CSV table of C-alpha atoms in Angstrom, one decimal:
chain,number,residue,atom,x,y,z
A,28,MET,CA,-19.0,-28.8,0.2
A,29,ASN,CA,-20.2,-26.5,2.9
A,30,LEU,CA,-19.6,-22.7,3.2
A,31,ILE,CA,-16.8,-23.1,5.8
A,32,ASP,CA,-14.9,-25.4,3.4
A,33,LYS,CA,-15.6,-23.1,0.5
A,34,PHE,CA,-14.3,-20.0,2.2
A,35,ARG,CA,-11.6,-21.7,4.5
A,36,LYS,CA,-8.7,-19.8,2.8
A,37,ASP,CA,-10.4,-16.5,3.2
A,38,ILE,CA,-11.3,-17.2,6.8
A,39,LEU,CA,-7.6,-18.2,7.6
A,40,GLU,CA,-6.4,-14.9,6.0
A,41,ILE,CA,-8.8,-12.8,8.1
A,42,LYS,CA,-7.7,-14.7,11.3
A,43,LYS,CA,-4.1,-13.4,10.6
A,44,LEU,CA,-5.4,-9.9,11.5
A,45,LYS,CA,-6.5,-10.9,15.0
A,46,GLY,CA,-4.4,-9.0,17.5
A,47,LEU,CA,-2.3,-7.4,14.8
A,48,HIS,CA,-3.1,-3.9,16.0
A,49,LYS,CA,-3.9,-4.7,19.6
A,50,ASP,CA,-4.3,-1.6,21.8
A,51,LYS,CA,-4.4,0.7,18.7
A,52,GLU,CA,-7.3,3.1,18.2
A,53,CYS,CA,-9.2,2.8,14.9
A,54,VAL,CA,-11.7,4.7,12.9
A,55,ILE,CA,-14.3,3.0,10.7
A,56,PHE,CA,-15.8,4.9,7.8
A,57,GLY,CA,-18.9,3.7,6.1
A,58,GLY,CA,-20.2,4.8,2.7
A,59,GLY,CA,-23.0,7.1,3.8
A,60,PRO,CA,-23.3,10.8,2.8
A,61,SER,CA,-21.9,12.1,6.2
A,62,ILE,CA,-18.4,11.1,5.1
A,63,ASP,CA,-18.4,14.3,3.0
A,64,ASN,CA,-18.5,16.3,6.2
A,65,ILE,CA,-15.2,14.9,7.5
A,66,ASN,CA,-12.1,17.0,7.2
A,67,LEU,CA,-9.4,14.4,6.3
A,68,GLU,CA,-6.6,17.0,7.0
A,69,ASN,CA,-7.4,16.6,10.7
A,70,SER,CA,-4.4,15.3,12.7
A,71,PHE,CA,-6.8,13.3,14.8
A,72,PHE,CA,-6.5,10.5,12.2
A,73,ASP,CA,-2.7,10.4,12.1
A,74,SER,CA,-2.2,7.9,14.9
A,75,LYS,CA,-5.3,5.7,14.1
A,76,LYS,CA,-5.8,2.7,12.0
A,77,ILE,CA,-8.4,3.6,9.3
A,78,LEU,CA,-10.9,1.1,8.1
A,79,THR,CA,-13.4,1.8,5.3
A,80,CYS,CA,-16.4,-0.2,4.2
A,81,ASN,CA,-17.9,-0.3,0.7
A,82,PHE,CA,-17.1,3.3,-0.4
A,83,LYS,CA,-13.7,4.9,0.0
A,84,LYS,CA,-13.7,8.7,-0.3
A,85,LYS,CA,-11.0,10.1,-2.6
A,86,GLY,CA,-8.0,11.2,-0.6
A,87,LEU,CA,-8.8,9.0,2.4
A,88,LYS,CA,-5.9,6.7,3.0
A,89,ALA,CA,-7.3,3.5,4.5
A,90,ASP,CA,-5.2,0.8,6.2
A,91,TYR,CA,-8.0,-1.7,5.4
A,92,HIS,CA,-10.9,-1.6,3.0
A,93,MET,CA,-13.8,-4.1,3.1
A,94,LEU,CA,-16.3,-4.7,0.4
A,95,HIS,CA,-19.4,-6.5,1.5
A,96,ASP,CA,-22.1,-5.2,-0.8
A,97,PRO,CA,-21.8,-6.3,-4.4
A,98,LEU,CA,-23.8,-3.3,-5.6
């Protein structure tokens, strides 16, 4: 079994997201220390899709969260 076959279901689930939020602005937050400098009360984020990666700051409401680092 190759990797494509092994992860086929996951790949198909991810493909469902393609174009789902077309023409929407998004903000991507990583897990670095600079996230502590962001004021989440800012209305700038209200109309955006929020994506987080690995670390999600408490109080940050993300539309999508991705984990790619097992540590």
